[in-house]
Amino acid sequence: MGLLDKVERGIEKAVRGVFSTGSRAQVEPVEIASRLRTEVDNKAITIAAGRTLAPNVFDVLLSSDDFQRAQEWGTPLAEELCDVVINHVRSQGYTLQGPVRISFRRDEDRRAGEFDITSRTEKASAPSVPPPGVHGNVPAAPTRQPAQLQPVLDIDGQRYSLNAPSIVLGRSSEADILIDDTGVSRRHLEIRTGPGTAQAIDLGSTNGSYVNGQKIVGSSELADGATITMGRTKIIFRLLPATPGGRA
């Protein structure tokens, strides 16, 4: 079971009593979680090569009945949904300009069981929490900052932390990571990393480089779990929570 599935099952179980009483036409938390991921994908904007900006502030518009149930649960549900957004942003390699915040709002014209989500991008310095009660808000959850992630490479049972923005892999002793494989060129592949982005760049190798079975033409974006193949060597790109001291 994937992480998001676990999160969603946890949400559903935790708030079942709140969202499963009364009318059958009710908004389910799992529906909100799914719609949030869709909203993130639809509103994500590519602003540079390998850098896609996603919204970080969301308003969930609910009918009066559904809003009352959301109000009973309030902050705990919003916090769980924040984690859903953060995990999706991380899995897609998107970038956030500020912490994630989710608020519930009452929409008098909306029928029970119907809801909508609006989103926007706010920098961390922007005012983030409106006064309680404005437009019928549930008091917003404490904002959640995505955990800092450390990019690493798993190669033949060894793990290499990518602690520089540019790392070269190849058969040459001058490469940052030495690959002992006759099918690998002396300077075969470069991996560039930055805030929320990672790219694999083939350096004109003889046999080419591949990401998830697709040959790299120019460069290829790397997501957590991507498999890089060069010669007979398979490399797994991972994003792991950074530990104190900077080691993954």
mmCIF file of C-alpha atoms in Angstrom:
data_model
loop_
_atom_site.group_PDB
_atom_site.id
_atom_site.type_symbol
_atom_site.label_atom_id
_atom_site.label_comp_id
_atom_site.label_asym_id
_atom_site.label_seq_id
_atom_site.Cartn_x
_atom_site.Cartn_y
_atom_site.Cartn_z
ATOM 1 C CA MET A 1 0.000 0.000 0.000
ATOM 2 C CA GLY A 2 1.415 3.400 -0.993
ATOM 3 C CA LEU A 3 1.992 6.263 1.420
ATOM 4 C CA LEU A 4 -0.902 8.313 0.050
ATOM 5 C CA ASP A 5 -3.214 5.312 0.296
ATOM 6 C CA LYS A 6 -2.258 4.932 3.946
ATOM 7 C CA VAL A 7 -2.827 8.624 4.597
ATOM 8 C CA GLU A 8 -6.214 8.549 2.893
ATOM 9 C CA ARG A 9 -7.303 5.421 4.754
ATOM 10 C CA GLY A 10 -6.241 7.111 7.987
ATOM 11 C CA ILE A 11 -8.297 10.201 7.146
ATOM 12 C CA GLU A 12 -11.311 8.121 6.227
ATOM 13 C CA LYS A 13 -11.153 6.097 9.442
ATOM 14 C CA ALA A 14 -10.511 9.074 11.701
ATOM 15 C CA VAL A 15 -13.381 11.197 10.470
ATOM 16 C CA ARG A 16 -15.881 8.490 9.530
ATOM 17 C CA GLY A 17 -18.101 9.443 12.448
ATOM 18 C CA VAL A 18 -18.133 13.081 11.400
ATOM 19 C CA PHE A 19 -18.732 12.615 7.674
ATOM 20 C CA SER A 20 -20.980 9.521 7.736
ATOM 21 C CA THR A 21 -24.008 10.668 9.715
ATOM 22 C CA GLY A 22 -27.182 12.238 8.398
ATOM 23 C CA SER A 23 -27.819 12.542 4.668
ATOM 24 C CA ARG A 24 -26.248 10.085 2.281
ATOM 25 C CA ALA A 25 -25.178 12.930 -0.005
ATOM 26 C CA GLN A 26 -22.088 13.946 1.907
ATOM 27 C CA VAL A 27 -18.571 14.923 1.019
ATOM 28 C CA GLU A 28 -16.029 12.267 1.962
ATOM 29 C CA PRO A 29 -12.498 13.243 3.059
ATOM 30 C CA VAL A 30 -10.977 10.866 0.503
ATOM 31 C CA GLU A 31 -12.836 12.776 -2.238
ATOM 32 C CA ILE A 32 -11.302 16.023 -0.987
ATOM 33 C CA ALA A 33 -7.834 14.436 -0.909
ATOM 34 C CA SER A 34 -8.213 13.204 -4.495
ATOM 35 C CA ARG A 35 -9.509 16.580 -5.712
ATOM 36 C CA LEU A 36 -6.604 18.369 -3.996
ATOM 37 C CA ARG A 37 -4.088 16.304 -5.961
ATOM 38 C CA THR A 38 -5.962 17.080 -9.173
ATOM 39 C CA GLU A 39 -6.034 20.794 -8.293
ATOM 40 C CA VAL A 40 -2.268 20.753 -7.698
ATOM 41 C CA ASP A 41 -1.639 19.110 -11.081
ATOM 42 C CA ASN A 42 -4.027 21.434 -12.940
ATOM 43 C CA LYS A 43 -2.594 24.611 -11.440
ATOM 44 C CA ALA A 44 1.098 23.641 -11.515
ATOM 45 C CA ILE A 45 3.058 25.974 -13.795
ATOM 46 C CA THR A 46 6.437 25.214 -15.384
ATOM 47 C CA ILE A 47 8.543 28.325 -14.913
ATOM 48 C CA ALA A 48 11.939 26.952 -15.965
ATOM 49 C CA ALA A 49 13.517 23.710 -17.115
ATOM 50 C CA GLY A 50 13.038 21.210 -14.323
ATOM 51 C CA ARG A 51 11.166 23.692 -12.107
ATOM 52 C CA THR A 52 7.382 23.510 -11.783
ATOM 53 C CA LEU A 53 5.597 25.755 -9.291
ATOM 54 C CA ALA A 54 2.539 24.333 -7.505
ATOM 55 C CA PRO A 55 -0.112 26.191 -5.456
ATOM 56 C CA ASN A 56 0.240 25.999 -1.688
ATOM 57 C CA VAL A 57 -2.951 27.644 -0.339
ATOM 58 C CA PHE A 58 -6.309 25.921 -0.797
ATOM 59 C CA ASP A 59 -9.930 26.762 0.055
ATOM 60 C CA VAL A 60 -12.436 23.899 0.156
ATOM 61 C CA LEU A 61 -15.938 25.254 -0.579
ATOM 62 C CA LEU A 62 -18.639 23.175 1.153
ATOM 63 C CA SER A 63 -22.422 23.233 1.534
ATOM 64 C CA SER A 64 -23.801 24.348 4.908
ATOM 65 C CA ASP A 65 -24.359 20.740 6.021
ATOM 66 C CA ASP A 66 -20.910 19.536 4.965
ATOM 67 C CA PHE A 67 -19.327 22.670 6.397
ATOM 68 C CA GLN A 68 -20.854 21.914 9.808
ATOM 69 C CA ARG A 69 -19.309 18.449 9.777
ATOM 70 C CA ALA A 70 -15.962 19.873 8.674
ATOM 71 C CA GLN A 71 -16.228 22.454 11.460
ATOM 72 C CA GLU A 72 -16.650 19.688 14.025
ATOM 73 C CA TRP A 73 -13.402 18.085 12.907
ATOM 74 C CA GLY A 74 -11.624 21.262 11.788
ATOM 75 C CA THR A 75 -7.873 21.434 12.250
ATOM 76 C CA PRO A 76 -7.004 17.683 12.426
ATOM 77 C CA LEU A 77 -8.627 17.027 9.039
ATOM 78 C CA ALA A 78 -6.972 20.091 7.488
ATOM 79 C CA GLU A 79 -3.578 18.943 8.800
ATOM 80 C CA GLU A 80 -4.008 15.485 7.268
ATOM 81 C CA LEU A 81 -5.010 17.016 3.948
ATOM 82 C CA CYS A 82 -1.932 19.271 4.082
ATOM 83 C CA ASP A 83 0.173 16.120 4.288
ATOM 84 C CA VAL A 84 -1.636 14.705 1.228
ATOM 85 C CA VAL A 85 -0.699 17.820 -0.762
ATOM 86 C CA ILE A 86 2.916 17.827 0.444
ATOM 87 C CA ASN A 87 3.395 14.145 -0.405
ATOM 88 C CA HIS A 88 1.910 14.655 -3.882
ATOM 89 C CA VAL A 89 4.087 17.712 -4.536
ATOM 90 C CA ARG A 90 7.134 15.705 -3.437
ATOM 91 C CA SER A 91 6.263 12.698 -5.620
ATOM 92 C CA GLN A 92 5.804 14.888 -8.721
ATOM 93 C CA GLY A 93 8.945 16.964 -8.158
ATOM 94 C CA TYR A 94 7.005 20.234 -7.915
ATOM 95 C CA THR A 95 8.219 23.343 -6.072
ATOM 96 C CA LEU A 96 6.365 25.270 -3.341
ATOM 97 C CA GLN A 97 6.936 28.951 -2.592
ATOM 98 C CA GLY A 98 5.535 28.727 0.920
ATOM 99 C CA PRO A 99 3.967 26.402 3.486
ATOM 100 C CA VAL A 100 0.806 24.477 2.612
ATOM 101 C CA ARG A 101 -2.462 25.731 4.119
ATOM 102 C CA ILE A 102 -5.976 24.355 3.714
ATOM 103 C CA SER A 103 -9.148 26.095 4.927
ATOM 104 C CA PHE A 104 -12.829 25.123 4.755
ATOM 105 C CA ARG A 105 -15.394 27.708 3.656
ATOM 106 C CA ARG A 106 -19.174 27.720 3.676
ATOM 107 C CA ASP A 107 -20.894 28.178 0.294
ATOM 108 C CA GLU A 108 -24.615 28.773 0.831
ATOM 109 C CA ASP A 109 -25.435 28.040 -2.820
ATOM 110 C CA ARG A 110 -23.822 24.599 -2.803
ATOM 111 C CA ARG A 111 -25.885 21.445 -2.215
ATOM 112 C CA ALA A 112 -24.914 18.728 0.275
ATOM 113 C CA GLY A 113 -22.387 16.358 -1.221
ATOM 114 C CA GLU A 114 -21.040 18.957 -3.642
ATOM 115 C CA PHE A 115 -17.799 20.828 -3.132
ATOM 116 C CA ASP A 116 -15.182 22.788 -5.007
ATOM 117 C CA ILE A 117 -11.562 23.737 -4.393
ATOM 118 C CA THR A 118 -9.799 26.983 -5.244
ATOM 119 C CA SER A 119 -6.057 27.437 -4.936
ATOM 120 C CA ARG A 120 -3.345 30.038 -5.187
ATOM 121 C CA THR A 121 0.357 30.511 -4.609
ATOM 122 C CA GLU A 122 1.569 32.538 -1.640
ATOM 123 C CA LYS A 123 5.143 33.181 -0.650
ATOM 124 C CA ALA A 124 6.183 32.335 2.881
ATOM 125 C CA SER A 125 6.293 36.038 3.793
ATOM 126 C CA ALA A 126 2.658 36.638 2.754
ATOM 127 C CA PRO A 127 -0.036 36.810 5.477
ATOM 128 C CA SER A 128 -1.191 33.215 5.706
ATOM 129 C CA VAL A 129 -4.079 32.859 8.168
ATOM 130 C CA PRO A 130 -7.229 35.007 7.792
ATOM 131 C CA PRO A 131 -9.038 36.101 10.967
ATOM 132 C CA PRO A 132 -11.244 33.275 12.361
ATOM 133 C CA GLY A 133 -14.794 33.457 11.091
ATOM 134 C CA VAL A 134 -14.092 35.480 7.950
ATOM 135 C CA HIS A 135 -16.370 34.048 5.221
ATOM 136 C CA GLY A 136 -17.272 31.244 7.612
ATOM 137 C CA ASN A 137 -13.795 29.727 7.730
ATOM 138 C CA VAL A 138 -12.952 26.831 9.931
ATOM 139 C CA PRO A 139 -9.869 28.089 11.813
ATOM 140 C CA ALA A 140 -7.015 27.119 9.510
ATOM 141 C CA ALA A 141 -4.629 24.334 10.394
ATOM 142 C CA PRO A 142 -1.094 25.250 11.390
ATOM 143 C CA THR A 143 0.854 25.592 8.170
ATOM 144 C CA ARG A 144 2.976 22.624 7.172
ATOM 145 C CA GLN A 145 6.438 22.975 5.690
ATOM 146 C CA PRO A 146 7.580 20.087 3.496
ATOM 147 C CA ALA A 147 10.300 18.026 5.141
ATOM 148 C CA GLN A 148 13.781 18.734 3.807
ATOM 149 C CA LEU A 149 14.819 15.959 1.457
ATOM 150 C CA GLN A 150 18.294 14.721 0.588
ATOM 151 C CA PRO A 151 18.849 13.373 -2.955
ATOM 152 C CA VAL A 152 20.878 10.156 -2.968
ATOM 153 C CA LEU A 153 21.971 7.469 -5.427
ATOM 154 C CA ASP A 154 21.874 3.746 -4.649
ATOM 155 C CA ILE A 155 24.560 1.994 -6.740
ATOM 156 C CA ASP A 156 25.445 -1.677 -6.289
ATOM 157 C CA GLY A 157 24.485 -1.691 -2.623
ATOM 158 C CA GLN A 158 26.219 1.603 -1.817
ATOM 159 C CA ARG A 159 24.502 4.913 -1.132
ATOM 160 C CA TYR A 160 25.924 8.247 -2.283
ATOM 161 C CA SER A 161 24.506 11.541 -0.992
ATOM 162 C CA LEU A 162 24.385 14.269 -3.622
ATOM 163 C CA ASN A 163 25.749 17.138 -1.559
ATOM 164 C CA ALA A 164 26.774 19.333 -4.507
ATOM 165 C CA PRO A 165 24.520 20.905 -7.154
ATOM 166 C CA SER A 166 26.429 19.067 -9.909
ATOM 167 C CA ILE A 167 27.738 15.491 -9.694
ATOM 168 C CA VAL A 168 29.486 13.686 -12.568
ATOM 169 C CA LEU A 169 29.392 9.900 -12.888
ATOM 170 C CA GLY A 170 31.799 7.977 -15.097
ATOM 171 C CA ARG A 171 34.689 5.530 -15.463
ATOM 172 C CA SER A 172 37.346 8.213 -15.020
ATOM 173 C CA SER A 173 39.042 8.564 -11.659
ATOM 174 C CA GLU A 174 38.311 12.277 -11.975
ATOM 175 C CA ALA A 175 34.529 11.674 -11.897
ATOM 176 C CA ASP A 176 32.755 12.556 -8.664
ATOM 177 C CA ILE A 177 31.329 9.012 -8.507
ATOM 178 C CA LEU A 178 33.453 6.305 -10.126
ATOM 179 C CA ILE A 179 31.501 3.650 -12.063
ATOM 180 C CA ASP A 180 33.570 0.530 -12.724
ATOM 181 C CA ASP A 181 31.812 -0.590 -15.898
ATOM 182 C CA THR A 182 33.416 -0.933 -19.354
ATOM 183 C CA GLY A 183 30.096 0.137 -20.904
ATOM 184 C CA VAL A 184 30.334 3.501 -19.167
ATOM 185 C CA SER A 185 32.203 6.465 -20.643
ATOM 186 C CA ARG A 186 34.892 8.314 -18.697
ATOM 187 C CA ARG A 187 32.529 11.250 -18.135
ATOM 188 C CA HIS A 188 29.167 9.661 -18.766
ATOM 189 C CA LEU A 189 26.389 11.400 -16.840
ATOM 190 C CA GLU A 190 25.826 14.557 -14.803
ATOM 191 C CA ILE A 191 23.160 14.914 -12.140
ATOM 192 C CA ARG A 192 22.111 18.452 -11.245
ATOM 193 C CA THR A 193 20.028 19.104 -8.161
ATOM 194 C CA GLY A 194 18.382 22.185 -6.710
ATOM 195 C CA PRO A 195 15.421 23.122 -4.509
ATOM 196 C CA GLY A 196 12.621 20.787 -5.580
ATOM 197 C CA THR A 197 14.321 19.681 -8.804
ATOM 198 C CA ALA A 198 16.758 17.054 -10.111
ATOM 199 C CA GLN A 199 17.927 16.330 -13.647
ATOM 200 C CA ALA A 200 20.050 13.674 -15.324
ATOM 201 C CA ILE A 201 22.151 14.979 -18.250
ATOM 202 C CA ASP A 202 23.993 12.686 -20.640
ATOM 203 C CA LEU A 203 27.488 14.029 -21.350
ATOM 204 C CA GLY A 204 27.779 12.656 -24.884
ATOM 205 C CA SER A 205 28.407 9.094 -23.721
ATOM 206 C CA THR A 206 29.119 6.325 -26.237
ATOM 207 C CA ASN A 207 26.332 3.981 -25.115
ATOM 208 C CA GLY A 208 23.812 6.525 -23.897
ATOM 209 C CA SER A 209 21.963 6.913 -20.598
ATOM 210 C CA TYR A 210 18.423 5.899 -19.716
ATOM 211 C CA VAL A 211 15.847 6.946 -17.111
ATOM 212 C CA ASN A 212 13.102 4.399 -16.472
ATOM 213 C CA GLY A 213 13.954 2.746 -19.789
ATOM 214 C CA GLN A 214 13.751 5.975 -21.818
ATOM 215 C CA LYS A 215 16.934 7.236 -23.469
ATOM 216 C CA ILE A 216 18.016 10.654 -22.252
ATOM 217 C CA VAL A 217 17.984 13.205 -25.031
ATOM 218 C CA GLY A 218 19.575 16.292 -23.566
ATOM 219 C CA SER A 219 18.265 15.965 -20.034
ATOM 220 C CA SER A 220 15.606 14.078 -18.102
ATOM 221 C CA GLU A 221 13.847 15.032 -14.867
ATOM 222 C CA LEU A 222 14.319 12.667 -11.933
ATOM 223 C CA ALA A 223 11.584 11.749 -9.473
ATOM 224 C CA ASP A 224 11.958 9.697 -6.299
ATOM 225 C CA GLY A 225 12.514 6.049 -7.236
ATOM 226 C CA ALA A 226 13.676 6.721 -10.809
ATOM 227 C CA THR A 227 15.986 4.072 -12.300
ATOM 228 C CA ILE A 228 19.023 5.317 -14.214
ATOM 229 C CA THR A 229 20.795 2.856 -16.511
ATOM 230 C CA MET A 230 24.274 3.380 -17.956
ATOM 231 C CA GLY A 231 26.169 0.459 -19.436
ATOM 232 C CA ARG A 232 25.389 -2.572 -17.258
ATOM 233 C CA THR A 233 24.966 -0.410 -14.161
ATOM 234 C CA LYS A 234 21.575 0.388 -12.645
ATOM 235 C CA ILE A 235 21.245 3.339 -10.307
ATOM 236 C CA ILE A 236 18.252 4.257 -8.153
ATOM 237 C CA PHE A 237 17.612 7.948 -7.487
ATOM 238 C CA ARG A 238 16.020 8.534 -4.090
ATOM 239 C CA LEU A 239 14.768 11.502 -2.065
ATOM 240 C CA LEU A 240 15.170 10.746 1.638
ATOM 241 C CA PRO A 241 14.432 12.863 4.741
ATOM 242 C CA ALA A 242 17.614 14.685 5.647
ATOM 243 C CA THR A 243 18.984 13.812 9.059
ATOM 244 C CA PRO A 244 20.828 16.235 11.385
ATOM 245 C CA GLY A 245 24.315 16.696 10.054
ATOM 246 C CA GLY A 246 23.188 16.492 6.430
ATOM 247 C CA ARG A 247 23.611 12.723 5.878
ATOM 248 C CA ALA A 248 20.814 10.679 4.340
#
